CSV table of C-alpha atoms in Angstrom, one decimal:
chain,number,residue,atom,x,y,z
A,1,UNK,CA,54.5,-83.6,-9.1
A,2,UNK,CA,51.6,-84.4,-11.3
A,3,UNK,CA,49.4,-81.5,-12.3
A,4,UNK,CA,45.6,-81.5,-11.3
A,5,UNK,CA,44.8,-82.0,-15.3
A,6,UNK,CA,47.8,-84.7,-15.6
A,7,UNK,CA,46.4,-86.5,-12.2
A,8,UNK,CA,42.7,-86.7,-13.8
A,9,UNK,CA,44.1,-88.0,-16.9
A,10,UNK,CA,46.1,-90.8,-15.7
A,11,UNK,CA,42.7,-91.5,-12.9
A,12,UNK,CA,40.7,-92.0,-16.3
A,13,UNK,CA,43.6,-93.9,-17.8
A,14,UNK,CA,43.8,-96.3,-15.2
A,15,UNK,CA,40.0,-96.9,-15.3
A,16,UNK,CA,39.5,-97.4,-18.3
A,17,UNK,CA,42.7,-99.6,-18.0
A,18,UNK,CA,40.9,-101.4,-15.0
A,19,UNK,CA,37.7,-102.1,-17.0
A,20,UNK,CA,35.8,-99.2,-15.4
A,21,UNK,CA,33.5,-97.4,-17.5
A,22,UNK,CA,30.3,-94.9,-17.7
A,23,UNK,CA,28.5,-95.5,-14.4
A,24,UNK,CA,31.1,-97.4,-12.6
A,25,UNK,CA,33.9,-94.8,-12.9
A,26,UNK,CA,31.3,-92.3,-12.0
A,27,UNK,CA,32.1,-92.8,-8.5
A,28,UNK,CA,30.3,-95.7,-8.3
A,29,UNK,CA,26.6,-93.6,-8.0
A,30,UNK,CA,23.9,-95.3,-6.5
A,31,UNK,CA,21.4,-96.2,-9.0
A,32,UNK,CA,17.6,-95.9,-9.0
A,33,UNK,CA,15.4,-97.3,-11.6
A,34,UNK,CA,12.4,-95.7,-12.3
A,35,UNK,CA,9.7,-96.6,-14.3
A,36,UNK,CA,6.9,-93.7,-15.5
A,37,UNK,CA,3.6,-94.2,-17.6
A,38,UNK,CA,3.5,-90.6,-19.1
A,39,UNK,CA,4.0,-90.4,-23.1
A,40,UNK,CA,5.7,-87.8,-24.8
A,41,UNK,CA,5.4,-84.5,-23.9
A,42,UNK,CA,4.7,-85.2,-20.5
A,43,UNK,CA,7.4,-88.1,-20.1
A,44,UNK,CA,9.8,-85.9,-22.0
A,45,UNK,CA,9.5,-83.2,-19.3
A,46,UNK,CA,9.0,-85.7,-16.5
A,47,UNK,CA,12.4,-86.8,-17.4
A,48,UNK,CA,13.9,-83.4,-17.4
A,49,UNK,CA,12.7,-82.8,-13.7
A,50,UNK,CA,14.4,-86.2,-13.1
A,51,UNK,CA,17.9,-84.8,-15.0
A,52,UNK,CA,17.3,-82.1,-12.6
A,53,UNK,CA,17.4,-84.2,-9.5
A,54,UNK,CA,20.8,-86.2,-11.3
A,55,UNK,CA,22.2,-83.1,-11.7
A,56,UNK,CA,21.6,-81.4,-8.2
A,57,UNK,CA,24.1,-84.0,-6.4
A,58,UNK,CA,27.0,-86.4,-7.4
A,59,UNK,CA,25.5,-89.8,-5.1
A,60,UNK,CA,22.4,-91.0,-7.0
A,61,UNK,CA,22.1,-91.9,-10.6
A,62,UNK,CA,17.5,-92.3,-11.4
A,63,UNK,CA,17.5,-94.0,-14.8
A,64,UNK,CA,13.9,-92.8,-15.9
A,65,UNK,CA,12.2,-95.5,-18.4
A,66,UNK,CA,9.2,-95.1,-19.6
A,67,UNK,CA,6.8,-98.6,-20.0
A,68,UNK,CA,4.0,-97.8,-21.6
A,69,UNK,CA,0.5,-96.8,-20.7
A,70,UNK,CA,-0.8,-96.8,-16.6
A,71,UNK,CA,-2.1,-100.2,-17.1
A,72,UNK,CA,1.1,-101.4,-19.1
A,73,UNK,CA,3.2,-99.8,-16.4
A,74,UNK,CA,1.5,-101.5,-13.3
A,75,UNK,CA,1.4,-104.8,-15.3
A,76,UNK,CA,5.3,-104.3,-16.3
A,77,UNK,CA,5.9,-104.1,-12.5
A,78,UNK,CA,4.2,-106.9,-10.8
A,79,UNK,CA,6.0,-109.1,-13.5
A,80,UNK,CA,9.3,-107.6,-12.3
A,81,UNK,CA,8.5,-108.2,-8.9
A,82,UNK,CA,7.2,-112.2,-9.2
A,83,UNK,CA,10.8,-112.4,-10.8
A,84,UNK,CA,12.4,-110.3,-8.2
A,85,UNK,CA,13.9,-107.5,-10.1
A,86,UNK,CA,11.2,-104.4,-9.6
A,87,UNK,CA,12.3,-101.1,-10.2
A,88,UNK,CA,12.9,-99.1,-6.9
A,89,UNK,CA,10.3,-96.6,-8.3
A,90,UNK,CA,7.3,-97.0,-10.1
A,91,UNK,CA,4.8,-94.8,-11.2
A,92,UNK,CA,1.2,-96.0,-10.4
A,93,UNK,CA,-2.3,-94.0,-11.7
A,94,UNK,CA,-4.6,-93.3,-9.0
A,95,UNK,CA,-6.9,-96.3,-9.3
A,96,UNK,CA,-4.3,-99.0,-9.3
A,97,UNK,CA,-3.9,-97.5,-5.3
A,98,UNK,CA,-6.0,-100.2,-4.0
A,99,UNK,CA,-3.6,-103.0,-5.6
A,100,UNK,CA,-0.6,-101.3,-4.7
A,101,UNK,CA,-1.8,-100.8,-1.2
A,102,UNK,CA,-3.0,-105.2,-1.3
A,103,UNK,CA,0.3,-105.7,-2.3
A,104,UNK,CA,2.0,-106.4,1.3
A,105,UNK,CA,5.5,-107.0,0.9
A,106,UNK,CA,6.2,-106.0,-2.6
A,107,UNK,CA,5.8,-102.2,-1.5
A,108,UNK,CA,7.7,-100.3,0.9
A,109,UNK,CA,5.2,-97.4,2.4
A,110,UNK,CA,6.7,-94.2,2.0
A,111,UNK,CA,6.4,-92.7,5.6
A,112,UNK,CA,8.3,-96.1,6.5
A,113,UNK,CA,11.2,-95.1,3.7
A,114,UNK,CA,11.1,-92.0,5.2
A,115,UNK,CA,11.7,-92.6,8.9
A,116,UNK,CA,14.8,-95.6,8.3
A,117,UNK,CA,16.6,-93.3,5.9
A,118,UNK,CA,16.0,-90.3,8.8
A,119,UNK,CA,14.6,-88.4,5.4
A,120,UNK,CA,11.9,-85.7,6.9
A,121,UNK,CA,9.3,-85.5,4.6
A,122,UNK,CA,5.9,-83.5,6.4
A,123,UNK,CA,3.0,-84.9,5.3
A,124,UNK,CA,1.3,-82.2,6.3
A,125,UNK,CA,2.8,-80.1,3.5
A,126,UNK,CA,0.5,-81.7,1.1
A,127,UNK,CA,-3.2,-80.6,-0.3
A,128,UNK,CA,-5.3,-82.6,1.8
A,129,UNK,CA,-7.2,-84.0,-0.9
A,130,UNK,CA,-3.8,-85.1,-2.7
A,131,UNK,CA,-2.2,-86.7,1.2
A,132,UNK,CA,-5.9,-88.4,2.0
A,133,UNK,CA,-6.2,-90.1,-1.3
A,134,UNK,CA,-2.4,-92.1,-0.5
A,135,UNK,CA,-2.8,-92.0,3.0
A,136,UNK,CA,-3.2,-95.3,5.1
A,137,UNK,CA,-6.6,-95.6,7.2
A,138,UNK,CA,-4.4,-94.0,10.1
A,139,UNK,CA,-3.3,-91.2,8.0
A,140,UNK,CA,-0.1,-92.4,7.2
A,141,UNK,CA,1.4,-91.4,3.7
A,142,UNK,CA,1.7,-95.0,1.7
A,143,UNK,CA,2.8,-92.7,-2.0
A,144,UNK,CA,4.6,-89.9,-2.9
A,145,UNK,CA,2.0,-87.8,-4.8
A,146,UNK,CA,3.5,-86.6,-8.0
A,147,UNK,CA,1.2,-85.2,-11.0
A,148,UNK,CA,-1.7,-85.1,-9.3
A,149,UNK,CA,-4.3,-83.7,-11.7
A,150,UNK,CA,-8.1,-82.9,-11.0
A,151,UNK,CA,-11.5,-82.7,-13.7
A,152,UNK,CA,-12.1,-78.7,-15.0
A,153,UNK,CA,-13.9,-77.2,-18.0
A,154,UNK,CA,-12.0,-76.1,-20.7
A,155,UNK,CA,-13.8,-73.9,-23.2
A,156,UNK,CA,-13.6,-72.1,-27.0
A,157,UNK,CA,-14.1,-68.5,-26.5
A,158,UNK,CA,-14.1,-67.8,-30.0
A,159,UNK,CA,-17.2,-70.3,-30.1
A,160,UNK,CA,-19.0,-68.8,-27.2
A,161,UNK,CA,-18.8,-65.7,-28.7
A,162,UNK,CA,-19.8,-66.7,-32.3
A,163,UNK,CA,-22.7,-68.3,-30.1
A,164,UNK,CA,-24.1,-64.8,-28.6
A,165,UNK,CA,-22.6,-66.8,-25.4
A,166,UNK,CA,-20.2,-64.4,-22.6
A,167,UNK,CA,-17.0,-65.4,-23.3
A,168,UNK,CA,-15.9,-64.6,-20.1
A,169,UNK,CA,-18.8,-66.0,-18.2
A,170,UNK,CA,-18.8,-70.1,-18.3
A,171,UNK,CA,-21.7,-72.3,-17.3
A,172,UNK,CA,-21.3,-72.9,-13.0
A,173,UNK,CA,-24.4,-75.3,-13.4
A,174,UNK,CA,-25.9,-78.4,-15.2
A,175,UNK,CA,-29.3,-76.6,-16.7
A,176,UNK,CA,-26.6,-73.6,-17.5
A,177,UNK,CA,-24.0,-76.8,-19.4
A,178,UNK,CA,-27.0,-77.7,-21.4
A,179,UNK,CA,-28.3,-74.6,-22.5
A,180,UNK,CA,-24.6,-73.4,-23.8
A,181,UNK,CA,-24.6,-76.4,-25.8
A,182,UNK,CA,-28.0,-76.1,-27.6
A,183,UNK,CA,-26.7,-72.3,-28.6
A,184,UNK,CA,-23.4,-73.8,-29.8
A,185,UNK,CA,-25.2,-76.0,-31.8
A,186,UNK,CA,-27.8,-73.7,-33.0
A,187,UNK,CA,-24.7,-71.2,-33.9
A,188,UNK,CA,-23.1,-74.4,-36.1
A,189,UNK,CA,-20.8,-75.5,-34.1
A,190,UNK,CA,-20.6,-79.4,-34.5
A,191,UNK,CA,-19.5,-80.4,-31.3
A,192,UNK,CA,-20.8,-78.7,-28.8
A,193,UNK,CA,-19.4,-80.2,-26.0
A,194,UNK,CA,-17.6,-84.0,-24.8
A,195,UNK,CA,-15.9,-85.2,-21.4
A,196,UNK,CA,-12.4,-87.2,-21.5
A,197,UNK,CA,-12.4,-90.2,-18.7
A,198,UNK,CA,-16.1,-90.6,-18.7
A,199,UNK,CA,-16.5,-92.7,-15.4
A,200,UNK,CA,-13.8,-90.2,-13.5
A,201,UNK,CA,-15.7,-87.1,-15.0
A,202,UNK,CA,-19.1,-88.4,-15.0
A,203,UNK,CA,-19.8,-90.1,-12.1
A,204,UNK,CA,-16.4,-90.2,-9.9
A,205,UNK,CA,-16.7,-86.2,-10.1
A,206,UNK,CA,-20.5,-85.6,-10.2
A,207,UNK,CA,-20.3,-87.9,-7.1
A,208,UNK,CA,-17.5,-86.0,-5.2
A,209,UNK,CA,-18.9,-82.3,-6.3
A,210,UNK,CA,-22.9,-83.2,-4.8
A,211,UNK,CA,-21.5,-85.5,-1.5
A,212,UNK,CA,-23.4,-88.4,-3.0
A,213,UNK,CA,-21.3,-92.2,-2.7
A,214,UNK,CA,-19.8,-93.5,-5.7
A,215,UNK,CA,-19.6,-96.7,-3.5
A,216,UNK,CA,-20.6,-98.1,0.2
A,217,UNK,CA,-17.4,-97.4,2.7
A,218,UNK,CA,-16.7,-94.0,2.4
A,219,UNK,CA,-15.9,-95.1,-1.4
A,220,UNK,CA,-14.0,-97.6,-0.8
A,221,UNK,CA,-11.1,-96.7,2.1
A,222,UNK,CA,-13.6,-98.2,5.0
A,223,UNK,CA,-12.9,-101.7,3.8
A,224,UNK,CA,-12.9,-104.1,0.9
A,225,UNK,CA,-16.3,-104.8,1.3
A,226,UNK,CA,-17.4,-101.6,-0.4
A,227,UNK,CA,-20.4,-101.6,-3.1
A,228,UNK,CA,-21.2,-99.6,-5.9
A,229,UNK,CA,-24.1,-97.2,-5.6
A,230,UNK,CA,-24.5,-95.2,-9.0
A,231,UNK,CA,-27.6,-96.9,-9.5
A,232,UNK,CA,-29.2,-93.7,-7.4
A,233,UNK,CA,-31.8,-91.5,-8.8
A,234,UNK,CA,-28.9,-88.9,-8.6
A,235,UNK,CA,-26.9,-90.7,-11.0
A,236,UNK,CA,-29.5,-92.2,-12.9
A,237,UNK,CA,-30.7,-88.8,-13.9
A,238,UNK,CA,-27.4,-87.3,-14.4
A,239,UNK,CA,-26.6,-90.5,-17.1
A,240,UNK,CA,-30.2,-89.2,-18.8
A,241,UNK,CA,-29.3,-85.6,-19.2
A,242,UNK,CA,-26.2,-86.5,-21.2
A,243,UNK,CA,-28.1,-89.5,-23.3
A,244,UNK,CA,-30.3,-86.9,-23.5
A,245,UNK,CA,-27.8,-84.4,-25.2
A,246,UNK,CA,-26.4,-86.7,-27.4
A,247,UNK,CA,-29.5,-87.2,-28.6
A,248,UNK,CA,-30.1,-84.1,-29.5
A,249,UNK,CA,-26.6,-83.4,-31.1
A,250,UNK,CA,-25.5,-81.0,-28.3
A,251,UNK,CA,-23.4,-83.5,-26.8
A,252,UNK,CA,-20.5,-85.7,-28.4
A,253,UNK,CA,-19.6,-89.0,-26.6
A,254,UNK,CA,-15.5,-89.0,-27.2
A,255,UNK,CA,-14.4,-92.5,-26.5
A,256,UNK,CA,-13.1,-93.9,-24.0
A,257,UNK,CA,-10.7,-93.7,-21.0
A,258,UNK,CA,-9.0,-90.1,-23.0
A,259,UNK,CA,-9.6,-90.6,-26.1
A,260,UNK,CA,-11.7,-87.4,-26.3
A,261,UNK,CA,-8.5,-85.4,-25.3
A,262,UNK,CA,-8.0,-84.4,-28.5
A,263,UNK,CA,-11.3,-83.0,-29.4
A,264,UNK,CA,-10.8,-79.7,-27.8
A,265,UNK,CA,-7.4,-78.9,-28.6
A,266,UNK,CA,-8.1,-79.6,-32.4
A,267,UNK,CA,-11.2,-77.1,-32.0
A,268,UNK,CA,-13.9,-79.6,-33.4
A,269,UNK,CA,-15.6,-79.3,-29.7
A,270,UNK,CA,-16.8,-76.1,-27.7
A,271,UNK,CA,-16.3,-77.9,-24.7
A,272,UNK,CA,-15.0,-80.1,-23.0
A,273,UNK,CA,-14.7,-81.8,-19.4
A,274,UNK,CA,-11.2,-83.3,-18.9
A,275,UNK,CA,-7.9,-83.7,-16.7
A,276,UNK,CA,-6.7,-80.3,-16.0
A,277,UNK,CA,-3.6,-82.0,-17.0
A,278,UNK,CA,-4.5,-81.5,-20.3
A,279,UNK,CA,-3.6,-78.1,-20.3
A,280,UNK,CA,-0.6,-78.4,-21.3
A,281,UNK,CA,-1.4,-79.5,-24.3
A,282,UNK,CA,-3.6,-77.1,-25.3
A,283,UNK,CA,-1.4,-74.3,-24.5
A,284,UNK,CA,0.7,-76.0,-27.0
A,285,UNK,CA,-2.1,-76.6,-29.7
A,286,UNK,CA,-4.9,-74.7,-29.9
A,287,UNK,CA,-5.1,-72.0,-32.4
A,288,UNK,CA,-8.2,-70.4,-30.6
A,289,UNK,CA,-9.0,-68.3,-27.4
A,290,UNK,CA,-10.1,-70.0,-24.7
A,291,UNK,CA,-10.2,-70.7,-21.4
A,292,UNK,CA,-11.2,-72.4,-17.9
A,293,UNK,CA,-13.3,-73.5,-15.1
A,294,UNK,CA,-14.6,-75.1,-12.3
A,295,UNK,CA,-16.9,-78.4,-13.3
A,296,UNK,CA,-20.9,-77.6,-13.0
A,297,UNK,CA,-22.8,-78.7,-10.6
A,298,UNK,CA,-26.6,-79.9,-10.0
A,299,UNK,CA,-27.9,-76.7,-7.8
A,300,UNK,CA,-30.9,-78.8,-7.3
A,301,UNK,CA,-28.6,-81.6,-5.6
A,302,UNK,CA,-26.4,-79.4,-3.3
A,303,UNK,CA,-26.4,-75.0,-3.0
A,304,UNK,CA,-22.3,-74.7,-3.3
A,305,UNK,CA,-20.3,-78.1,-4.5
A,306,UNK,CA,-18.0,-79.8,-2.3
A,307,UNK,CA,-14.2,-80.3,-3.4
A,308,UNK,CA,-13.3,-82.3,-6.9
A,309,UNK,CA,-11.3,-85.4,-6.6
A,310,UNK,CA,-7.7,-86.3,-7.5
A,311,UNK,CA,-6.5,-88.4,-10.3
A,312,UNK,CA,-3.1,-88.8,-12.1
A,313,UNK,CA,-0.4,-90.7,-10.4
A,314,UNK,CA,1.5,-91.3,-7.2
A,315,UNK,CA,5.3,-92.9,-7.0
A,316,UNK,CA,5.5,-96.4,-5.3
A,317,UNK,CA,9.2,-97.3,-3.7
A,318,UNK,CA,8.8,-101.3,-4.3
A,319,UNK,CA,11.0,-103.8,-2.9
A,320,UNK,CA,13.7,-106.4,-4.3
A,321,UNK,CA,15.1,-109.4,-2.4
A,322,UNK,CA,18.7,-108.1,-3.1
A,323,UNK,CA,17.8,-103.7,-2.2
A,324,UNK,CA,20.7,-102.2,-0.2
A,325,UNK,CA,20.1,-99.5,2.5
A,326,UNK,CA,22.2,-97.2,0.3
A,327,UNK,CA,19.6,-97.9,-2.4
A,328,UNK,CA,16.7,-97.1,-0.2
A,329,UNK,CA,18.4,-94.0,1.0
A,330,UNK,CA,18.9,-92.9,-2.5
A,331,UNK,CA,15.4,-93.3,-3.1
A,332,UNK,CA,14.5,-91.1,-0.5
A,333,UNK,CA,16.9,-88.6,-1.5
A,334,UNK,CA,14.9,-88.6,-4.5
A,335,UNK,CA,11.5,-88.2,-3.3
A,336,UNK,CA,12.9,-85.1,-1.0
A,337,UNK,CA,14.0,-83.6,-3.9
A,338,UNK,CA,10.3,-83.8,-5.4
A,339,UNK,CA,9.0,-82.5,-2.3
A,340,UNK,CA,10.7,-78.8,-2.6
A,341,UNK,CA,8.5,-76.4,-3.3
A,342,UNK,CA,10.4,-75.2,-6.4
A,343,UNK,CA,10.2,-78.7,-8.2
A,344,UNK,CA,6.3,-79.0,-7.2
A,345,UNK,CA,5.9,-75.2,-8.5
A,346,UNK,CA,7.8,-75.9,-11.8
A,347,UNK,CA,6.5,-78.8,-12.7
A,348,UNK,CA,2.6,-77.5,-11.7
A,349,UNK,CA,3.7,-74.6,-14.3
A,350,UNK,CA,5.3,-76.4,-16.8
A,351,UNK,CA,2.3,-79.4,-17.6
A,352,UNK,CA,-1.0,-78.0,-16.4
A,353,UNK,CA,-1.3,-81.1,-13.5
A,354,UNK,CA,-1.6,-79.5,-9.8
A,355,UNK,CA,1.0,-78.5,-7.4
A,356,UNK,CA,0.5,-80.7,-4.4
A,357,UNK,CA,2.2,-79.3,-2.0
A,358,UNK,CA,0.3,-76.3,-0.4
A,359,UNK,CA,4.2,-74.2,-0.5
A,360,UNK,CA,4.4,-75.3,-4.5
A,361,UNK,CA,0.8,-73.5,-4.8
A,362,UNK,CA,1.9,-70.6,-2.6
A,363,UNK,CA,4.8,-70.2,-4.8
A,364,UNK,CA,3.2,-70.6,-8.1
A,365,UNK,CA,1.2,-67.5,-7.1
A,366,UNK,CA,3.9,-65.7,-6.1
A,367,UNK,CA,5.5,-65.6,-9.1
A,368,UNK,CA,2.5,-64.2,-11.1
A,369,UNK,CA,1.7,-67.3,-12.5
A,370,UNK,CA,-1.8,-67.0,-12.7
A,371,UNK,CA,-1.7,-63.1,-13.1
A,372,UNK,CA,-0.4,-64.4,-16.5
A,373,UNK,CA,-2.3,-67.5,-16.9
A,374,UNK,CA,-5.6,-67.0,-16.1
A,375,UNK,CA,-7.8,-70.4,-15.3
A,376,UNK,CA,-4.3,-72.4,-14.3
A,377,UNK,CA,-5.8,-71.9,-10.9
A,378,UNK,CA,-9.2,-73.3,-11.2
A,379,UNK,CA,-7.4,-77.5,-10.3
A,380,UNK,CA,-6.1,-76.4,-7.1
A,381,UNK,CA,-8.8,-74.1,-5.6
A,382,UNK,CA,-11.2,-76.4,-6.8
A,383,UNK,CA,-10.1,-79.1,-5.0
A,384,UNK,CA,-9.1,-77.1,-1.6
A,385,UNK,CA,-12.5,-75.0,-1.8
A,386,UNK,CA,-13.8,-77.5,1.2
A,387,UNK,CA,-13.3,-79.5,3.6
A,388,UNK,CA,-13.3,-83.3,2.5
A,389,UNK,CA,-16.0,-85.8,3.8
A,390,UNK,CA,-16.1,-89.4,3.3
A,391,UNK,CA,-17.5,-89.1,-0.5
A,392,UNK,CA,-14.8,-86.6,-1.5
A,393,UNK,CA,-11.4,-88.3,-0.3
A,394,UNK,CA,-11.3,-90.2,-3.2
A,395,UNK,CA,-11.8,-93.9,-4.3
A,396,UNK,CA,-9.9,-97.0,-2.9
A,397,UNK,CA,-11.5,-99.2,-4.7
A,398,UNK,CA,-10.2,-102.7,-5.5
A,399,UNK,CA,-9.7,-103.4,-9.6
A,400,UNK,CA,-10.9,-100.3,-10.1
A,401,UNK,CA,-9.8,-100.1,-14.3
A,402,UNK,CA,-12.1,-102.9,-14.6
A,403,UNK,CA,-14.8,-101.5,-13.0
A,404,UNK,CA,-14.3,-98.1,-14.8
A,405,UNK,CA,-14.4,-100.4,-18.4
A,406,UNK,CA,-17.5,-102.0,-17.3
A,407,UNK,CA,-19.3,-98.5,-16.6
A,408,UNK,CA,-18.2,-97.0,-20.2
A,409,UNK,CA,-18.8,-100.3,-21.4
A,410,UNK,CA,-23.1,-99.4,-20.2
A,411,UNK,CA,-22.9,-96.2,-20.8
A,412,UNK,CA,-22.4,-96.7,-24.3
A,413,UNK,CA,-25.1,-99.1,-24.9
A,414,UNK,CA,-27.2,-96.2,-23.6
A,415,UNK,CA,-25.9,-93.3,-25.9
A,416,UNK,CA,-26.2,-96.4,-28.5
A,417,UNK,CA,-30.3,-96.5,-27.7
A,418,UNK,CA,-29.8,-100.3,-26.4
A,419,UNK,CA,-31.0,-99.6,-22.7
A,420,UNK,CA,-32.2,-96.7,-20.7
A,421,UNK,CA,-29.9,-94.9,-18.1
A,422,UNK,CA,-31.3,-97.0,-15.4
A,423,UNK,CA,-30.8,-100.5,-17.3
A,424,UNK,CA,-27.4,-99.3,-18.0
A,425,UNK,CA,-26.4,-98.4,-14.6
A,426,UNK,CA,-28.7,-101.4,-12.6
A,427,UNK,CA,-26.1,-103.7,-15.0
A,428,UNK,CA,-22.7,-101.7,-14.1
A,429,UNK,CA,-23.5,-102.1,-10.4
A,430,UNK,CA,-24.4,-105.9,-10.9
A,431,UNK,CA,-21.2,-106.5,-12.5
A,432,UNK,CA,-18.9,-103.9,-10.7
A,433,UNK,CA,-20.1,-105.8,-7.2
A,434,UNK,CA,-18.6,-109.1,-8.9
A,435,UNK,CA,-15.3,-107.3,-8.9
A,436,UNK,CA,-15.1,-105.7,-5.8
A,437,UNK,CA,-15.9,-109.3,-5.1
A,438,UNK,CA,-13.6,-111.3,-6.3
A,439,UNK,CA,-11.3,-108.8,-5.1
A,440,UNK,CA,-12.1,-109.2,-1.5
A,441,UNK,CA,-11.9,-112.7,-1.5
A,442,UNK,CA,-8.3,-112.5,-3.0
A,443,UNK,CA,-7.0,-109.8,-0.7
A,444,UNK,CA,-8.5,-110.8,2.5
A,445,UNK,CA,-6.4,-111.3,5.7
């Protein structure tokens, strides 16, 4: 009688003998390809919750490969899926969610993945603000919310401080913002202050906190005839205060998209407006004191601001001419596994982005995390602290990375002295429109 260790033995020996090897002799797991748009160290630890998933169960096999930036990523997989090979997984940034949503068969909506596999996944379980921003017009989930992130204030203590400023007292308002700034640069600070994202900080935020329209349509998700509608006197003086600023050397325009990310970590600025994903990082890097808070607000504009608005990414399950059941089924197993409280918790903890599961927060908070972390709460509560209305769900806005470009694009011929705020915003409605557009006429039934 063969012994258990002489029975594996000759098993491998007659695979290997067979032509069997590495994934096929693993019991022939169900793969899932994934592709992710985080760089290193997010995508590093974005893998290790996927090696997590691998190693909770013997069935699937996720191959996490990263493609390059958001834009790279979505690019990557509409080329795969003209070709018919898309990964089963892909992760999408928020404002590709109008494309993925116009892209009818080459997406299958999660709630659907959910129901044929008989995977329960309660959409209800999520932040609303995180479910209503990949939620159909009915409500129906479309994404799997993943590192969902939101816009805070981080700031230097150390500089606040050396500023005659309260360290432990951050500006809650605009007048507040500015004043801060001018005494950081009166102190010698060089930077007083910047903003990462500028058209998600600026104007997506500023919209969201003061219930003012970044666009027509409740912002897009009341239909693709949506225009833009930052040329208001709201937005036009908001764009003046920080020209304004800049000006006066209180203010530092970063760059765009994030370039400014690594402004505040480094310590060259005081302040800075940014994902809260960013975090992270600056646990890692900064060599000073300092800490966080919620964005300011205009208290001539609105008495108490209104929730913050998501941004990060969602996962997409896309489809391939040649996808299996099993391989759908495996997905889903997948996504379950995201959903536990535990993962969302971990992974909240671990990067700085937000839990998005109401349970993950509730958890997070049970284990002291924010005893010990002060600030690493500011993302969630800020963006649960009211009910959402039709300006705060979000954007679902078609080509919506365009339109962002074309904004930064006038902004910075502003800050540059070439036109005033309301040239520069008059010109990124005129061309934004011409998106949205050309966008509509593509995607129209």
């Amino acid at each position: 009688m063969l012994t258990r260790r002489k029975l594996a033995v000759s098993t491998a020996a007659f695979a290997l003998a067979a032509g069997f090897t590495g994934a096929a002799y693993a019991q022939q797991k169900t793969v899932v390809e994934f592709w992710h748009g985080l760089p290193q160290p997010l995508g590093g630890q974005l893998e290790q919750v996927v090696k997590g998933f691998n190693d909770s169960q013997d069935k699937v096999q996720v191959n996490p490969t990263f493609k390059g930036s958001y834009p790279e990523t979505m690019q990557a997989a509409i080329a795969a899926f003209r070709a018919g090979n898309a990964p089963h997984v892909v992760q999408m940034f928020e404002v590709g969610t109008a494309t993925m949503l116009s892209a009818g068969p080459a997406i299958k909506p999660v709630h659907q993945l959910m129901s044929e596999t008989g995977s329960g996944l309660d959409a209800a379980a999520y932040i609303p603000a995180v479910r209503g921003y990949y939620s159909s017009k009915d409500g129906k989930m479309m994404a799997l919310p993943f590192n969902s992130s939101t816009t805070i204030t981080f700031y230097n203590k150390d500089a606040f401080q050396k500023a005659g400023l309260d360290p432990n007292k951050p500006p809650a308002t605009w007048p507040e913002v500015a004043d801060a700034a001018r005494k950081l640069k009166a102190a010698g600070v060089t930077c007083p202050m910047t903003f990462s994202w500028p058209t998600w900080t600026q104007f997506e935020q500023v919209g969201a906190l003061h219930d003012k329209p970044f666009a027509s349509e409740a912002n897009g998700f009341g239909g693709l005839n949506a225009t833009l509608k930052i040329n208001d006197p709201f937005f036009v003086k908001h764009l003046q205060t920080l020209i304004d600023l800049q000006k006066e050397g209180a203010l530092r325009y970063g760059g765009r998209d994030n370039a400014a990310d690594s402004l505040f970590p480094s310590g060259e600025c005081a302040m800075i407006q940014a994902s809260s994903g960013l975090r992270g990082r600056i646990v890692k890097e900064a060599k000073f004191n300092w800490g966080a808070a919620p964005l300011p607000y205009w208290p001539d504009a609105i008495s108490s601001p209104k929730n913050s608005i998501i941004g990060g990414a969602s996962f997409w399950v896309m489809t391939s001419p040649k996808r299996t059941a099993d391989e759908y089924k495996a997905v889903a197993a997948f996504f379950s596994y995201l959903a536990r409280p535990e993962v969302d918790a971990k992974w909240h903890m671990d990067t700085g982005y937000v839990p998005v599961t109401l349970q993950g927060f509730e958890l997070a908070k049970k284990e002291g995390f924010y005893e010990k972390n002060p600030g690493a709460e500011v993302p969630a509560e800020q963006l649960t602290r009211t009910a959402t209305t039709e300006n705060t769900m979000g954007l679902r806005l078609g080509n919506l990375p365009e339109i962002r470009n074309i904004i930064q694009e006038e902004m910075e011929k502003a800050f540059q002295g070439q036109q005033t705020a309301q040239q520069a915003l008059d010109n990124a409605v005129k061309r934004g429109d011409t998106v949205l557009r050309n966008f509509e006429r593509a995607n129209k039934n």
